[in-house]
Coordinates of C-alpha atoms in Angstrom, one line a residue:
X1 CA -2.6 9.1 67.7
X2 CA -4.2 6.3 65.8
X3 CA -3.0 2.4 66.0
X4 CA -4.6 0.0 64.0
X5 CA -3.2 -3.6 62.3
X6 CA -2.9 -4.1 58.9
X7 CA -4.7 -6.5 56.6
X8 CA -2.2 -8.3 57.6
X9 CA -1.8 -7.8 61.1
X10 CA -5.7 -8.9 61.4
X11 CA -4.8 -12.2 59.3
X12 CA -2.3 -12.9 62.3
X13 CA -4.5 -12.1 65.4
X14 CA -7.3 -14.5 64.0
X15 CA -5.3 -16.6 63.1
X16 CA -2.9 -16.9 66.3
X17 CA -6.6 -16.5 68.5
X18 CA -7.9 -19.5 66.6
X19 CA -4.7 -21.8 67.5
X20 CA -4.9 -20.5 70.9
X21 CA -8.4 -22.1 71.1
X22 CA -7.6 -25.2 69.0
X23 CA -5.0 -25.5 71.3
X24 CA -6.8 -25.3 74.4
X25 CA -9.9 -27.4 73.0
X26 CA -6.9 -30.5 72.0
X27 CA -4.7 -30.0 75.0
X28 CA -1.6 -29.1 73.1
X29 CA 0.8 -27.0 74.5
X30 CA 3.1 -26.5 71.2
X31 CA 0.0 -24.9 69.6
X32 CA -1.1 -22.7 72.1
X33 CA 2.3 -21.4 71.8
X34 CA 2.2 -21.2 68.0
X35 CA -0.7 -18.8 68.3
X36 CA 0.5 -17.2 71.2
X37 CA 3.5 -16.1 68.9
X38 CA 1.4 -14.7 66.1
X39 CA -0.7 -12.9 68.4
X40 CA 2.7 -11.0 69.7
X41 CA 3.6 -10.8 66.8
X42 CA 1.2 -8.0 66.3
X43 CA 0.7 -6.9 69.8
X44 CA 4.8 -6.3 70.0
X45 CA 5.0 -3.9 67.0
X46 CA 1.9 -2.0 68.0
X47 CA 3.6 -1.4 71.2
X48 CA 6.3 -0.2 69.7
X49 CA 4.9 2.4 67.2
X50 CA 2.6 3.5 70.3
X51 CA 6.0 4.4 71.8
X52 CA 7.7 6.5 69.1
X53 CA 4.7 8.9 68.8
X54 CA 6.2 11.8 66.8
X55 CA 4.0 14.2 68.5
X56 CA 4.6 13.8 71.8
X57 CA 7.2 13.3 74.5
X58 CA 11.3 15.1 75.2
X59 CA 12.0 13.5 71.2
X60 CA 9.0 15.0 69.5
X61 CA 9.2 16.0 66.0
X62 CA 8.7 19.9 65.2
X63 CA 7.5 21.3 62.3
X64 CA 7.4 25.0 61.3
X65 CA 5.2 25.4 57.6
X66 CA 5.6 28.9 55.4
X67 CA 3.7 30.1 53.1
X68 CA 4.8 32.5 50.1
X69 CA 2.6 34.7 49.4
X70 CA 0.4 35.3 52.0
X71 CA -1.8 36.7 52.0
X72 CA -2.6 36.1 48.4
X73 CA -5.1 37.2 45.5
X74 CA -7.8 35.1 44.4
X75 CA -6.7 32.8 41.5
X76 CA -3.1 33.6 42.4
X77 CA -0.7 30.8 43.6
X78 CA 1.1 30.0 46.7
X79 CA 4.2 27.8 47.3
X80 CA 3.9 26.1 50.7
X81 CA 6.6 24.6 52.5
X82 CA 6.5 22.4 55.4
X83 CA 9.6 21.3 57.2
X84 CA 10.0 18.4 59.7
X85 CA 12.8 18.6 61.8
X86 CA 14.5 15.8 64.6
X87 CA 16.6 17.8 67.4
X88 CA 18.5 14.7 68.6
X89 CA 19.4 11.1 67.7
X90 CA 15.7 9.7 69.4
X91 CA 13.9 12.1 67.3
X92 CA 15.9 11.1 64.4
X93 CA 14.4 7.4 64.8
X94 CA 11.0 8.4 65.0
X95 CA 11.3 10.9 61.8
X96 CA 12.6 7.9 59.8
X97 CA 10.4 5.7 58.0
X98 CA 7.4 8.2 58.3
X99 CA 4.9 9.5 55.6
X100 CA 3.4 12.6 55.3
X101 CA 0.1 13.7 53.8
X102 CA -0.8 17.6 54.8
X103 CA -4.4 18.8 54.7
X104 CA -5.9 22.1 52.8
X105 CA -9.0 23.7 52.4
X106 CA -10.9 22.6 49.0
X107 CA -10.7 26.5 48.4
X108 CA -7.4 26.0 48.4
X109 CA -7.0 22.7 46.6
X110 CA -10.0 22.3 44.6
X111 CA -11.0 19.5 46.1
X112 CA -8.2 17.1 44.8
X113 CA -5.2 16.0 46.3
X114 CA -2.5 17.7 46.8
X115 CA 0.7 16.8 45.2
X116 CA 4.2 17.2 47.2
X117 CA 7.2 16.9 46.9
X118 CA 9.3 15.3 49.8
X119 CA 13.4 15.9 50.4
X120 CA 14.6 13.8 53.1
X121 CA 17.8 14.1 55.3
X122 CA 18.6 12.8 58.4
X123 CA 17.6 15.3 60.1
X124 CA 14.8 16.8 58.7
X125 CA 11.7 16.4 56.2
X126 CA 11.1 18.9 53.9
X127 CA 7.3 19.0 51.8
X128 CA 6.8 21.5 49.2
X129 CA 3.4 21.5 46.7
X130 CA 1.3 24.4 45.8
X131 CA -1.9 25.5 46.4
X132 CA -4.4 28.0 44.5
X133 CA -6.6 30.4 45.9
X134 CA -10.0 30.3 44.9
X135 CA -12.1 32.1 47.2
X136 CA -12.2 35.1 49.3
X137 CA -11.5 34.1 52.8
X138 CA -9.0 33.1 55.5
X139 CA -8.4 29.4 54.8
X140 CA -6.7 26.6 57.1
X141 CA -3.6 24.7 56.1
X142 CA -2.7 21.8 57.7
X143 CA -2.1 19.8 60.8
X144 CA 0.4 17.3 58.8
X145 CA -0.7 13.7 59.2
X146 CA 1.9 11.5 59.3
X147 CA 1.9 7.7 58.9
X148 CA 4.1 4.9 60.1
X149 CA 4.1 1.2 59.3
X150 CA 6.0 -1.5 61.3
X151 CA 8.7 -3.1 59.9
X152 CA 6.9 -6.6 59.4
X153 CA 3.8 -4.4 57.8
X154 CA 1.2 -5.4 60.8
X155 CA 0.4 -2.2 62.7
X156 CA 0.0 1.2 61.2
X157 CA 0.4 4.6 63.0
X158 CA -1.3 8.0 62.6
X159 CA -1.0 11.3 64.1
X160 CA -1.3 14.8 63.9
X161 CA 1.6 16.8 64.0
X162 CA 2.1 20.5 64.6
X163 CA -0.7 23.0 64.6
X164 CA -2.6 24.3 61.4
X165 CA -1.6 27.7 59.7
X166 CA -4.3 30.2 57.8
X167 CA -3.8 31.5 54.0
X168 CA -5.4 34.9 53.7
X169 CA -6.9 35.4 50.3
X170 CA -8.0 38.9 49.1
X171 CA -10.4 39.5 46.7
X172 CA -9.5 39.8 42.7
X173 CA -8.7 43.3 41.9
X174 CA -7.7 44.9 39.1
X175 CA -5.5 48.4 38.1
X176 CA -7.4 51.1 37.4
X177 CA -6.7 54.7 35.5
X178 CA -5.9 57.5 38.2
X179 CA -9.0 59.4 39.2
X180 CA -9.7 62.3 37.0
X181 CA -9.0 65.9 38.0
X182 CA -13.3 65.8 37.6
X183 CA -13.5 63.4 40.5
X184 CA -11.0 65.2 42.7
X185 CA -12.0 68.6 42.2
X186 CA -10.4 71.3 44.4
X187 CA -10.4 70.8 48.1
X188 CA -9.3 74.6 49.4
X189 CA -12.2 75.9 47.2
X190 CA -14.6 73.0 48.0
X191 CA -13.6 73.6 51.7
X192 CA -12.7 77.0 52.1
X193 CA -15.6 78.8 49.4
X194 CA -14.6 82.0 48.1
X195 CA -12.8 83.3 51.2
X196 CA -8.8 83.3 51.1
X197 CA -7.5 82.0 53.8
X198 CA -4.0 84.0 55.5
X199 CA -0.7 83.6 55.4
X200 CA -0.4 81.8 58.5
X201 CA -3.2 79.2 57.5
X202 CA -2.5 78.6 53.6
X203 CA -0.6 75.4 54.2
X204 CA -3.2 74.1 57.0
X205 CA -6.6 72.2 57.2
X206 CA -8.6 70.6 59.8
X207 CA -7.8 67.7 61.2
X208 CA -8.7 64.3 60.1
X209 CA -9.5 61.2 62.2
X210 CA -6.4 59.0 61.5
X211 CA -3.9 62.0 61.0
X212 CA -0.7 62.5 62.6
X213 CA -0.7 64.7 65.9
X214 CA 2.6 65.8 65.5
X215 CA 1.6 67.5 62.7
X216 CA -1.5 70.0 64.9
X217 CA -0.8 73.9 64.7
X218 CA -1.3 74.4 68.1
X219 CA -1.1 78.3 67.5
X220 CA -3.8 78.0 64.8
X221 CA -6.0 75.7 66.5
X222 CA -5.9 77.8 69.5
X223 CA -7.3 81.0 67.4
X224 CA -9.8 79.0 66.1
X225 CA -10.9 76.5 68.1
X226 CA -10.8 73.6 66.4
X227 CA -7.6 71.4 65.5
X228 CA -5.9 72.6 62.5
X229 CA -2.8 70.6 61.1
X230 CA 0.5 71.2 58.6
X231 CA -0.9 70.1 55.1
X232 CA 2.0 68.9 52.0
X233 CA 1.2 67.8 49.1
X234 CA 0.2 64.5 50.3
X235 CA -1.5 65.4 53.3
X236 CA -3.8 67.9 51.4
X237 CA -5.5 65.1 49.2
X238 CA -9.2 65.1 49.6
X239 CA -10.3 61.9 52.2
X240 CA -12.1 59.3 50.2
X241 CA -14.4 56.8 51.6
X242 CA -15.8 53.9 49.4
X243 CA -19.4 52.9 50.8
X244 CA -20.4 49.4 50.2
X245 CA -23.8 47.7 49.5
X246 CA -23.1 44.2 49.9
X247 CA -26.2 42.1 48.0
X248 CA -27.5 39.7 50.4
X249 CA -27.0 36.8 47.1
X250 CA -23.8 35.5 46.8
X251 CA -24.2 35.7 42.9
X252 CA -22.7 39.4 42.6
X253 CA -21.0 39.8 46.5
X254 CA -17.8 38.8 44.6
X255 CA -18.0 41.4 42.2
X256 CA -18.8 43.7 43.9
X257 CA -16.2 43.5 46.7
X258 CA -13.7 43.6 44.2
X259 CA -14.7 46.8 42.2
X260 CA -14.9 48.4 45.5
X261 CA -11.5 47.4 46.6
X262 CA -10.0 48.2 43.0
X263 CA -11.8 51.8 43.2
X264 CA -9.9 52.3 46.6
X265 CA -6.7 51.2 45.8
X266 CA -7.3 53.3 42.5
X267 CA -7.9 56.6 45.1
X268 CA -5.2 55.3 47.7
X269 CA -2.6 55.1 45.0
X270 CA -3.4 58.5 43.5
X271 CA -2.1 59.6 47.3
X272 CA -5.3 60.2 49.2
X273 CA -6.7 58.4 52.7
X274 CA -9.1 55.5 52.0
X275 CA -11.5 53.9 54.4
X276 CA -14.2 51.1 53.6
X277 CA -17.6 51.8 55.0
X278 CA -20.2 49.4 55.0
X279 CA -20.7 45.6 54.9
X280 CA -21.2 42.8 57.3
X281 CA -18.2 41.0 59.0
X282 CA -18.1 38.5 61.8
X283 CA -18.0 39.8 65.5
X284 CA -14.8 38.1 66.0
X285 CA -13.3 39.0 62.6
X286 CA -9.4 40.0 63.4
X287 CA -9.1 43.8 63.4
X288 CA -13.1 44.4 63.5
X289 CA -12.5 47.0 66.0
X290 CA -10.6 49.5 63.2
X291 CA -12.4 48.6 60.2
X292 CA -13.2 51.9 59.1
X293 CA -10.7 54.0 59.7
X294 CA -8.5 55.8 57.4
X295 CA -5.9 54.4 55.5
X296 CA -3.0 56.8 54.5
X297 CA -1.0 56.1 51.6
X298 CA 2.0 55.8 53.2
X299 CA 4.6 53.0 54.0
X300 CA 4.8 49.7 52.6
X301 CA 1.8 47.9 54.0
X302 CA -1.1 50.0 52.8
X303 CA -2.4 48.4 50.2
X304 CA -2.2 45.3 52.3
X305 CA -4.0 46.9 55.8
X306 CA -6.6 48.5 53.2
X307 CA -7.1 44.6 51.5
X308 CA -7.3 43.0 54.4
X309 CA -10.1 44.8 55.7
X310 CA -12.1 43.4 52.5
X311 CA -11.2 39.5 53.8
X312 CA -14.2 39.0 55.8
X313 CA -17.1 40.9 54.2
X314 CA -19.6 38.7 54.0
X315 CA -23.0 38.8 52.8
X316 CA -26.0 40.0 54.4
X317 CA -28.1 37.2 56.0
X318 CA -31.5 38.8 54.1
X319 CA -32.6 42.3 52.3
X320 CA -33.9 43.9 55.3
X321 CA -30.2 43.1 57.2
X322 CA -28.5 44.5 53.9
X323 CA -30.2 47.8 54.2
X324 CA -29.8 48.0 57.7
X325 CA -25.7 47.9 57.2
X326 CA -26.0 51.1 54.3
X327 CA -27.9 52.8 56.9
X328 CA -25.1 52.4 58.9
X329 CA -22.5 53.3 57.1
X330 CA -24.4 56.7 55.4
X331 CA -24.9 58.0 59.1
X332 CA -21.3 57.1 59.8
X333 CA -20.2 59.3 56.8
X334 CA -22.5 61.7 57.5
X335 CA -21.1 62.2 61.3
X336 CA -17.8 62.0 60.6
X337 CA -17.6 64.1 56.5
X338 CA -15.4 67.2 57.0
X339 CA -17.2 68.9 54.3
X340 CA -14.7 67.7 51.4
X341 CA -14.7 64.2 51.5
X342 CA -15.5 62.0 48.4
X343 CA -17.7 59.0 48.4
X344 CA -17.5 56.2 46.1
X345 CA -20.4 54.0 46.2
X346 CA -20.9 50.3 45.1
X347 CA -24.7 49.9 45.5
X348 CA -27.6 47.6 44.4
X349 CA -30.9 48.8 43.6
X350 CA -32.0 50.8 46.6
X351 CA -35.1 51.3 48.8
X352 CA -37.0 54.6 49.4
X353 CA -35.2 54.8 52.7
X354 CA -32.0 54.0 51.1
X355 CA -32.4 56.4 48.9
X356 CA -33.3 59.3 51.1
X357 CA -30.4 58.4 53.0
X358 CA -27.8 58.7 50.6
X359 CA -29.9 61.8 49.1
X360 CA -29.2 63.5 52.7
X361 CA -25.3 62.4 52.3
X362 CA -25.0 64.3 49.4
X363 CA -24.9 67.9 51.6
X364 CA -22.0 67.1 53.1
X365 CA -19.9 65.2 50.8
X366 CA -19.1 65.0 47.1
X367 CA -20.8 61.4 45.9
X368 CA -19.9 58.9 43.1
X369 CA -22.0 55.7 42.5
X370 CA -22.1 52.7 40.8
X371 CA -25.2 50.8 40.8
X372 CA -26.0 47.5 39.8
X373 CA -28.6 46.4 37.6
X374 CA -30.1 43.1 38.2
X375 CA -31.6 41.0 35.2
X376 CA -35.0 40.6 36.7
X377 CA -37.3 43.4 35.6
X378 CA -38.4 44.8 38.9
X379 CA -34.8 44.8 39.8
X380 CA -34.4 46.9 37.0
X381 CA -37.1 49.6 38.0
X382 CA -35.6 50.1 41.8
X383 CA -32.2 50.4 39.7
X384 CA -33.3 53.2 37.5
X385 CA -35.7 54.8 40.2
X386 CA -32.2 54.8 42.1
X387 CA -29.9 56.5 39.9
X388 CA -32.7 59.1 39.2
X389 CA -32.5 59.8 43.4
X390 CA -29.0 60.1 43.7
X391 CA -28.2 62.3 40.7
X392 CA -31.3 64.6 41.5
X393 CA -29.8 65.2 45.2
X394 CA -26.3 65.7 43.5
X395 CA -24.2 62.7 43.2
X396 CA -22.8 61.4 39.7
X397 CA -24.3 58.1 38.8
X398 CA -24.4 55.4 36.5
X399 CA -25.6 51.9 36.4
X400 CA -23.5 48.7 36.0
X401 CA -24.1 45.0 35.3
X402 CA -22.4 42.4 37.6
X403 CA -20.2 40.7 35.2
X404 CA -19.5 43.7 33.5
X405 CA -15.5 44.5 33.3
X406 CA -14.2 46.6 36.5
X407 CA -12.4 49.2 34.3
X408 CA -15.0 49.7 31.9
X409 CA -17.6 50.3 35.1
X410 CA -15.0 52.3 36.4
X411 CA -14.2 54.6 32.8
X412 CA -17.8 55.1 32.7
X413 CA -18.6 56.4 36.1
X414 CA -15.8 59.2 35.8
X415 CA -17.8 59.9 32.6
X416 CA -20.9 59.9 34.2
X417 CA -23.4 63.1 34.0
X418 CA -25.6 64.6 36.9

């Protein structure tokens, strides 16, 4: 808590110090006294606001702040509201007479202030305003400051009250057409080959990492060793993973998070499992421990689990760091493909050993990729020599620009040739 006088308040205390010493220096008791007064004059009310601190002690003020939507999409709105409230008649007196000013992250604001509005009763506060989401991110709210002034306007208050709340903001996204029948292919004849599998194992598969256990075929999986579960409709969809290449320049991280997050939702929706592969994210990132495994398209919170996994990507600290995370995640496909998975790619222009790696990938899984074309003409070179990699060892390719439209990227890549 803060206490400071007023403009006023300091007029007083030099004033009432100076008659204390005129006083002194003349020998004159009634002015001593007369600056006495105005210095207690301040002094008294300060004391006073020290005592109703709304933050602490059996009457302090709580306050509980909600925020609807969150998490939200960049550039969409949310409507905080934060509300104040006095439990008994003590707290009541320190609630009245106070201001409020809350705190937000300029990604969040804008950088200008932000503008409430304020409902008062007598026993509570209620501040409402809205704030816009302008980055990817997980951005603070808050604590409320609140201000009180004495009633003769000499001393001033501040404080902190309650803790600080956290607005998750995904990254943009955008609908996209359902993948074609060309991109999902047939998963019994990519998986199976010619042979016809029996009775007894025509509505089986093998297992995936993420799937249900009470749906193993213990009997099957006995006879042939590995685990084998009940397939439906759903549960037969093809496993997709989308790899990312995050540029190590924040100019086209954006964009590219965002395709990659639109193509997933675009495959989750369509009914099959989704995982993100790739990237950089902070050690101590909430749910780092599970950020590549499978999302099913079931229940209501898959689209959120599968955004919120895109909320702390961050970019590569250099080149060298960027290729070492595609590395990464094209040995994690490769270890852990069951021979029909798809991969959708979102790359830059690669390296010779990122392009040997993701030639390699292309034995074991059926490959999609997007790659992005910088403006500068070397750029452009690694770009084409790229593409020409990737579609020679069997994955469909086609180069993008990173400010190009997401569906148009994405229209063109299911029309993309080997």
């Amino acid at each position: 808590m803060g206490l400071r006088p007023t403009s006023r308040g300091i007029g007083l205390l030099l004033g009432g110090a100076g008659l204390v010493m005129l006083g002194v220096a003349l020998g004159t008791v009634d002015v001593v006294r007369m600056g006495t007064l105005a210095v207690l004059a301040v002094l008294a009310p300060t004391a006073v606001l020290a005592a109703l601190d709304p933050g602490r002690g059996r009457h302090r003020l709580t306050v509980s702040r909600t925020t609807t939507p969150n998490p939200v999409h960049v550039g969409d709105r949310a409507d905080v509201q934060v509300l104040i409230s006095a439990a008994d008649p003590a707290a009541r007196v320190r609630l009245a007479g106070l201001r409020f000013a809350e705190q937000a992250a300029t990604d969040l604001s804008g950088g200008l202030p932000l503008r409430a509005r304020v409902r008062r009763s007598p026993q509570q506060v209620t501040v409402s305003y809205t704030v816009q989401a302008g980055r990817r991110g997980r951005w603070p709210l808050g604590p409320l400051v609140v201000t009180r002034t004495d009633p003769f306007g000499v001393a001033r208050s501040s404080a902190t009250l309650g803790a600080s709340a956290e607005v998750e903001v995904w990254p943009l996204v955008v609908p996209l057409p359902a993948p074609s029948s060309v991109l999902v292919g047939e998963p019994e004849r990519v998986a199976l080959g010619a042979r016809t599998p029996s009775t007894d194992d025509a509505s089986l598969r093998e297992y995936h990492e993420g799937d249900d256990l009470r749906r193993v075929h213990w009997r099957s999986s006995a006879r042939r060793g590995s685990l084998m579960v009940r397939s439906d409709e759903r549960a037969g969809m093809r496993p997709v993973s989308v790899l990312l290449d995050l540029p190590s320049r924040t100019e086209h991280l954006e964009w590219t998070i965002s395709l990659a997050a639109s193509m997933a939702l675009a495959m989750l929706e369509g009914g099959h499992p989704v995982r993100l592969v790739g990237g950089t994210r902070p050690q101590d990132a909430p749910g780092i421990g599970d950020a590549t495994s499978w999302v099913h398209p079931t229940g209501d919170r898959a689209r959120g689990t599968l955004l919120d996994r895109t909320i702390d990507l961050e970019e590569p600290r250099s080149t060298e760091a960027a290729t070492t995370d595609l590395l990464a995640g094209a040995h994690l496909l490769e270890s852990t493909g069951a021979g029909d998975d798809i991969v959708l790619a979102v790359l830059g222009p690669l390296d010779p050993a990122g392009r040997a790696a993701l030639a390699h990938l292309a034995d074991s899984v059926q490959g999609w990729a997007v790659v992005r074309r910088p403006a500068q003409a070397h750029g452009a070179q690694q770009t084409d020599a790229t593409v020409d990699a990737l579609r020679r060892a069997g994955w469909r390719a086609c180069t993008v620009t990173g400010d190009e439209d997401l569906v148009t990227c994405w229209l063109r890549l299911l029309g993309s040739v080997r």
